[in-house]
Short mmCIF file of C-alpha atoms and ligand atoms in Angstrom, two decimals:
data_model
loop_
_atom_site.label_atom_id
_atom_site.label_comp_id
_atom_site.label_asym_id
_atom_site.label_seq_id
_atom_site.Cartn_x
_atom_site.Cartn_y
_atom_site.Cartn_z
CA MET A 1 -0.15 0.05 0.30
CA SER A 2 1.48 3.44 -0.95
CA ASP A 3 1.64 6.03 1.34
CA ILE A 4 -0.67 7.71 -0.14
CA GLN A 5 -3.91 5.05 0.89
CA ALA A 6 -2.18 4.44 3.70
CA THR A 7 -2.96 8.34 5.24
CA GLN A 8 -5.93 8.05 2.97
CA THR A 9 -7.25 4.99 6.01
CA ARG A 10 -6.19 6.94 8.33
CA LEU A 11 -7.51 9.74 7.57
CA VAL A 12 -11.63 7.91 7.56
CA ASP A 13 -10.50 6.01 9.98
CA ASP A 14 -10.63 8.76 12.66
CA ILE A 15 -13.24 10.50 10.83
CA ARG A 16 -15.10 7.81 11.41
CA ALA A 17 -14.58 7.55 15.42
CA ALA A 18 -15.04 11.08 15.76
CA SER A 19 -17.24 11.43 18.91
CA ASP A 20 -19.13 15.33 18.20
CA LEU A 21 -19.11 17.71 15.33
CA ASP A 22 -16.26 19.91 17.14
CA ALA A 23 -14.42 16.61 16.90
CA LEU A 24 -15.16 16.26 13.28
CA GLU A 25 -14.64 19.53 12.22
CA ALA A 26 -11.46 19.97 13.77
CA LEU A 27 -10.44 16.44 11.38
CA ARG A 28 -11.95 18.27 8.61
CA VAL A 29 -9.35 21.50 9.08
CA ALA A 30 -6.68 19.74 9.78
CA ALA A 31 -7.21 17.35 6.27
CA LEU A 32 -8.15 20.16 3.32
CA GLY A 33 -8.47 23.33 5.39
CA LYS A 34 -6.10 25.76 4.23
CA ALA A 35 -2.71 24.04 5.56
CA GLY A 36 -5.00 20.89 5.70
CA SER A 37 -2.89 17.50 4.84
CA VAL A 38 -4.57 16.59 1.87
CA THR A 39 -4.47 19.76 0.53
CA ALA A 40 -0.51 20.05 0.85
CA LEU A 41 -1.50 16.77 -1.07
CA LEU A 42 -3.04 18.13 -4.17
CA LYS A 43 -0.64 21.33 -3.56
CA SER A 44 2.63 19.13 -3.72
CA LEU A 45 1.08 17.62 -7.87
CA GLY A 46 2.07 21.36 -9.08
CA GLY A 47 5.93 20.29 -8.35
CA MET A 48 5.61 16.65 -9.43
CA THR A 49 7.60 15.43 -12.70
CA PRO A 50 4.66 13.90 -15.25
CA ASP A 51 5.13 10.77 -14.20
CA GLU A 52 4.87 11.33 -11.06
CA ARG A 53 1.84 12.87 -11.36
CA GLN A 54 0.36 10.60 -12.70
CA GLU A 55 1.17 8.44 -10.20
CA GLN A 56 -0.02 11.16 -7.27
CA GLY A 57 -2.51 12.18 -8.63
CA PRO A 58 -5.05 9.96 -8.99
CA LEU A 59 -4.34 8.71 -5.15
CA ILE A 60 -4.63 12.19 -4.08
CA HIS A 61 -7.66 12.69 -5.82
CA ALA A 62 -9.01 9.65 -4.56
CA LEU A 63 -7.78 10.71 -1.25
CA ARG A 64 -10.22 13.89 -0.96
CA GLU A 65 -13.06 12.71 -2.25
CA ALA A 66 -12.71 9.69 0.04
CA VAL A 67 -12.22 11.92 2.56
CA THR A 68 -15.01 14.79 1.78
CA ALA A 69 -17.16 11.26 1.69
CA ALA A 70 -16.63 10.48 5.44
CA ILE A 71 -16.86 13.95 7.07
CA ALA A 72 -20.20 14.05 5.72
CA ASP A 73 -21.50 10.63 6.41
CA ARG A 74 -20.00 11.25 9.68
CA LYS A 75 -22.32 14.38 9.43
CA ALA A 76 -25.04 12.78 9.61
CA ALA A 77 -24.87 10.49 11.47
CA LEU A 78 -23.37 13.48 14.32
CA ASP A 79 -26.53 15.65 13.09
CA ALA A 80 -29.35 12.51 14.14
CA ALA A 81 -27.21 11.63 16.88
CA ALA A 82 -27.96 15.20 18.31
CA ILE A 83 -31.72 15.30 17.69
CA ASP A 84 -32.16 11.95 19.08
CA ILE A 85 -30.62 13.11 22.01
CA LYS A 86 -32.89 17.05 21.75
CA LEU A 87 -36.13 14.53 21.35
CA ALA A 88 -35.06 12.17 24.32
CA ALA A 89 -34.70 15.68 26.38
CA GLU A 90 -38.09 17.20 25.48
CA ALA A 91 -40.11 14.77 25.97
CA ILE A 92 -43.91 15.24 25.96
CA ASP A 93 -44.79 16.21 29.85
CA MET A 94 -48.66 13.86 29.22
CA SER A 95 -49.30 15.39 32.22
CA LEU A 96 -49.36 18.56 31.09
CA PRO A 97 -52.97 19.88 31.28
CA ALA A 98 -54.13 20.12 26.90
CA ASP A 99 -54.98 23.07 25.68
CA THR A 100 -58.73 23.91 25.09
CA ALA A 101 -59.67 24.23 21.42
CA PRO A 102 -62.40 25.77 21.73
CA ARG A 103 -65.80 23.73 20.33
CA GLY A 104 -69.31 25.21 19.05
CA SER A 105 -72.61 23.65 20.31
CA VAL A 106 -75.78 22.94 19.08
CA HIS A 107 -78.30 25.54 18.35
CA PRO A 108 -81.40 25.54 20.83
CA VAL A 109 -83.72 25.32 17.41
CA SER A 110 -81.98 22.40 16.38
CA GLN A 111 -81.64 20.66 19.32
CA VAL A 112 -85.63 21.10 19.72
CA MET A 113 -85.65 19.30 15.83
CA ASP A 114 -83.96 16.55 17.51
CA GLU A 115 -85.83 16.53 20.90
CA LEU A 116 -89.03 16.30 18.30
CA ALA A 117 -87.63 14.39 15.26
CA GLU A 118 -86.90 11.35 17.98
CA ILE A 119 -89.80 11.77 20.16
CA PHE A 120 -92.06 11.63 17.28
CA ALA A 121 -90.42 8.35 15.77
CA ASP A 122 -91.02 6.87 18.70
CA MET A 123 -94.92 7.43 17.72
CA GLY A 124 -93.55 5.86 14.39
CA PHE A 125 -93.66 9.30 12.76
CA ALA A 126 -91.19 9.56 9.46
CA VAL A 127 -89.13 13.26 8.57
CA ALA A 128 -90.37 14.68 5.81
CA THR A 129 -89.02 18.24 4.32
CA GLY A 130 -89.34 19.95 1.44
CA PRO A 131 -87.94 23.47 -0.34
CA GLU A 132 -87.88 27.01 0.90
CA ILE A 133 -88.82 28.13 -2.30
CA GLU A 134 -92.05 26.71 -3.09
CA ASP A 135 -95.11 27.47 -5.44
CA ASP A 136 -98.76 29.63 -4.74
CA TRP A 137 -100.03 26.45 -5.73
CA ARG A 138 -98.61 23.69 -2.62
CA ASN A 139 -98.34 26.51 -0.22
CA PHE A 140 -101.71 28.11 -0.62
CA THR A 141 -104.51 26.78 -3.29
CA ALA A 142 -104.30 22.28 -2.28
CA LEU A 143 -104.74 24.04 1.40
CA ASN A 144 -107.52 25.10 0.41
CA ILE A 145 -106.38 28.74 1.24
CA PRO A 146 -108.94 31.17 -0.53
CA GLU A 147 -107.21 33.96 -3.20
CA THR A 148 -108.60 36.57 -0.62
CA HIS A 149 -106.46 35.08 3.34
CA PRO A 150 -104.17 37.67 4.57
CA ALA A 151 -101.25 36.08 4.51
CA ARG A 152 -101.53 35.99 0.35
CA ALA A 153 -100.94 39.19 1.11
CA MET A 154 -98.38 41.03 -0.22
CA HIS A 155 -97.15 42.06 3.57
CA ASP A 156 -96.80 39.53 4.76
CA THR A 157 -95.21 36.77 2.31
CA PHE A 158 -92.50 36.97 -0.05
CA TYR A 159 -93.30 36.69 -3.06
CA PHE A 160 -90.92 36.61 -5.99
CA PRO A 161 -90.55 38.41 -9.26
CA GLU A 162 -93.42 36.89 -11.91
CA VAL A 163 -91.51 35.83 -14.60
CA GLY A 164 -92.84 35.68 -17.50
CA GLU A 165 -96.21 35.51 -19.28
CA GLY A 166 -98.41 33.67 -17.67
CA ALA A 167 -96.36 32.25 -15.91
CA ALA A 168 -97.89 28.34 -14.21
CA GLN A 169 -96.65 29.23 -10.74
CA ARG A 170 -94.91 32.20 -8.99
CA MET A 171 -92.81 30.92 -6.03
CA LEU A 172 -92.58 32.53 -2.51
CA LEU A 173 -90.62 31.90 0.15
CA ARG A 174 -93.55 29.05 2.25
CA THR A 175 -95.12 30.53 4.96
CA HIS A 176 -95.63 27.68 6.71
CA THR A 177 -94.69 24.69 6.34
CA SER A 178 -98.14 23.19 5.37
CA PRO A 179 -96.92 22.72 1.65
CA VAL A 180 -95.33 19.08 2.94
CA GLN A 181 -98.33 17.43 3.64
CA ILE A 182 -99.44 18.64 -0.34
CA ARG A 183 -95.83 16.98 -1.40
CA THR A 184 -95.90 13.68 1.10
CA MET A 185 -99.79 13.23 0.33
CA MET A 186 -98.85 13.68 -3.69
CA SER A 187 -95.55 11.50 -3.75
CA GLU A 188 -96.89 9.04 -1.17
CA ALA A 189 -99.75 6.02 -1.02
CA PRO A 190 -101.36 6.50 2.94
CA PRO A 191 -100.77 4.78 5.48
CA ILE A 192 -99.45 8.13 6.26
CA ARG A 193 -97.64 9.86 9.51
CA ILE A 194 -94.59 12.98 8.86
CA ILE A 195 -93.67 15.45 10.61
CA ALA A 196 -91.87 18.37 8.87
CA PRO A 197 -90.04 20.28 10.66
CA GLY A 198 -87.93 23.33 8.35
CA ARG A 199 -87.87 27.54 8.10
CA VAL A 200 -90.76 29.30 6.98
CA TYR A 201 -90.95 32.60 6.08
CA ARG A 202 -92.72 36.51 6.66
CA SER A 203 -92.77 39.82 7.12
CA ASP A 204 -92.77 40.21 10.43
CA SER A 205 -90.79 41.45 13.18
CA ASP A 206 -90.52 42.50 16.75
CA ALA A 207 -89.92 40.76 19.76
CA THR A 208 -92.05 37.75 19.98
CA HIS A 209 -91.44 37.42 15.57
CA THR A 210 -88.66 36.92 13.12
CA PRO A 211 -88.54 37.12 9.73
CA MET A 212 -87.80 33.67 9.19
CA PHE A 213 -88.72 30.80 11.65
CA HIS A 214 -89.41 27.80 12.35
CA GLN A 215 -92.67 24.79 11.98
CA ILE A 216 -93.11 21.34 12.25
CA GLU A 217 -95.77 20.06 10.87
CA GLY A 218 -97.46 16.93 11.54
CA LEU A 219 -99.88 14.73 9.69
CA VAL A 220 -101.72 11.61 9.43
CA ILE A 221 -103.58 10.35 6.60
CA ASP A 222 -104.49 6.57 7.46
CA LYS A 223 -108.72 4.95 8.03
CA GLY A 224 -111.09 5.63 10.51
CA ILE A 225 -108.88 8.23 12.22
CA THR A 226 -110.45 10.55 14.51
CA LEU A 227 -109.49 13.83 16.88
CA GLY A 228 -108.79 11.71 19.63
CA HIS A 229 -105.97 10.57 17.94
CA LEU A 230 -105.44 13.76 16.96
CA LYS A 231 -105.22 14.98 21.00
CA TRP A 232 -103.50 11.76 22.19
CA THR A 233 -101.09 12.07 20.25
CA LEU A 234 -100.00 15.90 20.96
CA GLU A 235 -100.95 15.27 24.55
CA THR A 236 -97.96 12.40 24.21
CA PHE A 237 -96.33 15.01 21.87
CA LEU A 238 -96.10 16.93 25.05
CA LYS A 239 -95.31 15.41 27.85
CA ALA A 240 -92.36 13.66 26.28
CA TYR A 241 -90.28 17.73 25.29
CA PHE A 242 -91.47 19.16 28.52
CA GLU A 243 -90.99 16.32 30.76
CA ARG A 244 -93.59 15.85 32.88
CA ASP A 245 -97.21 14.19 33.17
CA ASP A 246 -99.28 17.52 34.30
CA ILE A 247 -99.55 18.64 30.98
CA VAL A 248 -103.19 19.58 30.39
CA LEU A 249 -104.40 20.14 27.01
CA ARG A 250 -107.33 22.33 25.58
CA LEU A 251 -108.08 22.35 22.16
CA ARG A 252 -110.39 25.76 21.58
CA PRO A 253 -112.41 25.26 18.61
CA SER A 254 -110.55 27.39 15.60
CA TYR A 255 -110.44 27.99 11.71
CA PHE A 256 -107.96 26.61 9.27
CA PRO A 257 -109.39 26.27 5.65
CA PHE A 258 -107.34 22.95 5.45
CA THR A 259 -109.31 21.65 8.15
CA GLU A 260 -112.37 21.21 9.67
CA PRO A 261 -113.51 21.46 12.19
CA SER A 262 -109.79 23.36 13.25
CA ALA A 263 -108.72 23.27 17.07
CA GLU A 264 -106.53 25.48 18.75
CA VAL A 265 -104.52 23.51 20.94
CA ASP A 266 -103.64 25.35 24.91
CA VAL A 267 -101.75 24.31 27.46
CA GLY A 268 -102.07 24.78 31.58
CA TYR A 269 -99.09 27.12 32.83
CA LYS A 270 -97.96 29.34 35.65
CA GLN A 271 -96.05 32.48 35.30
CA GLU A 272 -92.76 31.40 37.72
CA LYS A 273 -90.74 34.21 38.66
CA GLY A 274 -90.94 35.83 35.12
CA ARG A 275 -90.94 32.65 33.19
CA ARG A 276 -93.79 30.87 32.14
CA ILE A 277 -93.58 27.52 33.59
CA VAL A 278 -95.80 24.09 31.18
CA GLY A 279 -97.90 22.26 33.25
CA GLY A 280 -101.73 22.18 34.77
CA HIS A 281 -104.99 22.93 34.75
CA GLY A 282 -105.21 26.53 32.72
CA ASP A 283 -108.43 27.39 35.91
CA ASP A 284 -106.47 25.92 38.32
CA ASP A 285 -105.56 28.38 40.99
CA GLY A 286 -102.87 30.71 39.86
CA HIS A 287 -102.90 28.82 35.97
CA ALA A 288 -104.01 30.44 32.88
CA TRP A 289 -103.90 28.88 29.13
CA MET A 290 -101.56 29.94 26.62
CA GLU A 291 -102.36 28.93 22.76
CA LEU A 292 -99.12 26.60 21.54
CA LEU A 293 -100.01 25.24 18.30
CA GLY A 294 -102.92 24.98 15.13
CA SER A 295 -104.50 21.47 13.99
CA GLY A 296 -107.88 19.84 13.19
CA MET A 297 -109.30 17.11 10.95
CA VAL A 298 -107.08 17.20 7.03
CA ASN A 299 -110.12 18.91 4.84
CA ARG A 300 -111.66 16.95 2.38
CA ARG A 301 -110.51 19.22 -0.35
CA VAL A 302 -106.78 19.48 0.47
CA ILE A 303 -107.45 15.47 0.74
CA ALA A 304 -109.04 15.47 -2.69
CA ASN A 305 -106.72 17.68 -4.01
CA CYS A 306 -103.75 15.51 -3.37
CA GLY A 307 -105.36 13.07 -5.36
CA LEU A 308 -107.05 11.07 -2.55
CA ASP A 309 -110.14 10.16 -2.19
CA PRO A 310 -111.73 12.02 1.04
CA ASP A 311 -114.31 8.96 1.70
CA GLU A 312 -111.65 6.92 2.01
CA TRP A 313 -108.85 8.33 3.99
CA GLN A 314 -108.59 11.16 6.34
CA GLY A 315 -106.27 12.07 9.50
CA PHE A 316 -104.74 14.95 11.44
CA ALA A 317 -102.56 17.67 10.48
CA PHE A 318 -100.97 20.20 13.42
CA GLY A 319 -98.52 22.69 13.00
CA VAL A 320 -96.36 24.06 16.36
CA GLY A 321 -93.27 26.62 15.73
CA VAL A 322 -89.64 25.54 16.87
CA ASP A 323 -88.48 28.30 18.36
CA ARG A 324 -91.77 28.92 20.46
CA LEU A 325 -91.54 25.10 22.37
CA ALA A 326 -87.49 26.09 22.20
CA MET A 327 -88.04 29.91 23.90
CA LEU A 328 -90.24 27.98 26.54
CA LYS A 329 -89.17 24.78 27.54
CA TYR A 330 -85.33 26.74 28.09
CA GLY A 331 -86.62 30.24 28.75
CA MET A 332 -85.33 32.80 26.33
CA ASP A 333 -87.17 35.70 26.17
CA ASP A 334 -86.41 37.14 23.11
CA LEU A 335 -87.42 35.75 19.90
CA ARG A 336 -84.00 37.59 17.51
CA ALA A 337 -81.79 37.16 19.51
CA PHE A 338 -81.86 33.21 18.35
CA PHE A 339 -80.83 34.25 14.85
CA ASP A 340 -77.93 36.96 15.96
CA GLY A 341 -75.42 34.36 16.11
CA ASP A 342 -73.50 36.25 19.09
CA LEU A 343 -71.32 33.35 20.69
CA ARG A 344 -71.86 34.24 24.38
CA TRP A 345 -75.77 32.96 23.55
CA LEU A 346 -74.54 29.84 22.19
CA ALA A 347 -72.48 28.86 24.76
CA HIS A 348 -74.99 29.71 27.15
CA TYR A 349 -77.86 28.56 25.68
CA GLY A 350 -75.87 25.56 22.37
CA PHE A 351 -76.33 22.12 23.46
CA GLY A 352 -73.07 19.61 23.94
CA ALA A 353 -72.68 18.47 20.27
CA LEU A 354 -72.70 14.62 21.26
CA SER A 355 -75.05 15.15 24.16
CA VAL A 356 -77.76 13.29 21.37
CA PRO A 357 -81.83 13.42 22.72
CA THR A 358 -83.25 10.09 23.34
CA LEU A 359 -86.34 9.09 24.58
CA SER A 360 -84.30 6.27 26.55
CA GLY A 361 -81.53 8.93 28.12
CA GLY A 362 -83.43 11.97 29.17
CA ILE A 363 -84.89 13.88 25.85
CA SER A 364 -83.09 17.36 26.54
CA ALA A 365 -80.36 15.45 28.85
N1 DAH B 401 -99.70 26.70 8.88
C1 DAH B 401 -100.63 26.89 10.49
C2 DAH B 401 -100.02 28.61 10.67
O1 DAH B 401 -98.48 28.60 9.55
C3 DAH B 401 -100.10 26.27 10.75
C4 DAH B 401 -101.70 25.22 11.09
C5 DAH B 401 -102.34 25.07 11.83
C6 DAH B 401 -100.53 23.85 10.65
C7 DAH B 401 -103.13 23.73 11.68
C8 DAH B 401 -102.48 22.99 10.61
C9 DAH B 401 -102.45 22.42 11.39
O2 DAH B 401 -101.14 21.40 9.89
O3 DAH B 401 -103.90 21.39 11.47
O4 DAH B 401 -100.24 28.90 10.56
#
C-alpha cells in the first residue's frame, strides 16, 4: 500500500471515530483546510514531474474524495444522533394540561328539532322535508287557502317576481310547513305519518316575530282517524317534550282553511319568576291557558286536491312553532337573539354536540 493509501485509511478511520461535530470539524480543517494535510498533497502535485503526477495524481484525488465523503457521512450520523438526544431531552410531559380547543355548540332550534324527531319517531312518524322556495299552489291553493286570505297579501308573504307571461306558478318563500303535507300526499301512498320541520318566512319583525322562523308540521292520513287520535298524539308529544306528566290540553274550536274541524290547542301554565312554566290545568289557581299550536282534521278538499279519495282516507294535521317551543322550554325571552349569531348567547343556550336527545336517555339531557 502506498503512503497515500495508508494516509487515507488513517484519516477515514479518524473521521468515523469523531465523537462530536466539533471533533469532526477539527479533523476536516486538519485534512482539507488551507494548511491541511490533504490540501498540501494536492498542492505538491504542481511540483512533480509528469510521470510522478500521473502516478500520484489519481491517488491524491481519490484521497480527497474519500475524506470528503467520510466527513459528510459522519456529519449526517452525528446530526441524527444530536436530534435523538434533543428529542429524548424534550420528551412530552403527558401530565401537563392540554390546551382547550374552542368547541361549537348545537343551536337550541336544532336541539329542539332533534328532540321532536326523536319523540315522533317513537310514535312511528317519519321526517319529511320540502323546499323553502315553494309555489303558490302548494303553499296556498292546494291547502284550500282562498285568494282573499290575508296571508296571501304582499305584506305577509315574500313573493318572487313573476317570470314570463302567464307563469304557471308564482314562486314564494313558504309561509308555513303545511305545503309539505301536499308534497307528501302527492308522492306517497297512505297510510302517512310524518312530521316536517323547517324554516318558514313572513314579513314580520318584533320581539316574538322574525322574518324567518321555524315550524314543525304533523300529518297523519289513514282510515278511521279521529280527533281522539289527534288529542292523544299531541298530549303524548307535549308530555315527552316538556318532560312532565301534568300537561293539560284544551282544544279550542278555531278555523284553518286546510282543516275541518279545526282546533287551537292551549296548554295550562303558571308564571314563575318571570317565566312561563308549562303544566297544570289552566283554570287552576295561579294558572292560565296559553295558545301553543294549530291543528284539526285534514279538510276533505285538501285530501281531494292531492288525488286521494276523502271518503276512504282521513286524518289530522297540526303545526307548531319550533322557536316558541324552545323559548318555553329553555327560558329565552327574545326570539331575535336566536338568529343574531352571538357566540356568548350560543355558549349559554347551546347544547353539547355529542349529547343526542333520546327518549331513554332523557330527551334534553
Ligand atoms: N300552517 C299554520 C300556520 O302556519 C299552522 C297550522 C295550523 C298547521 C293548523 C296545521 C294545522 O297543519 O292543522 O299558521
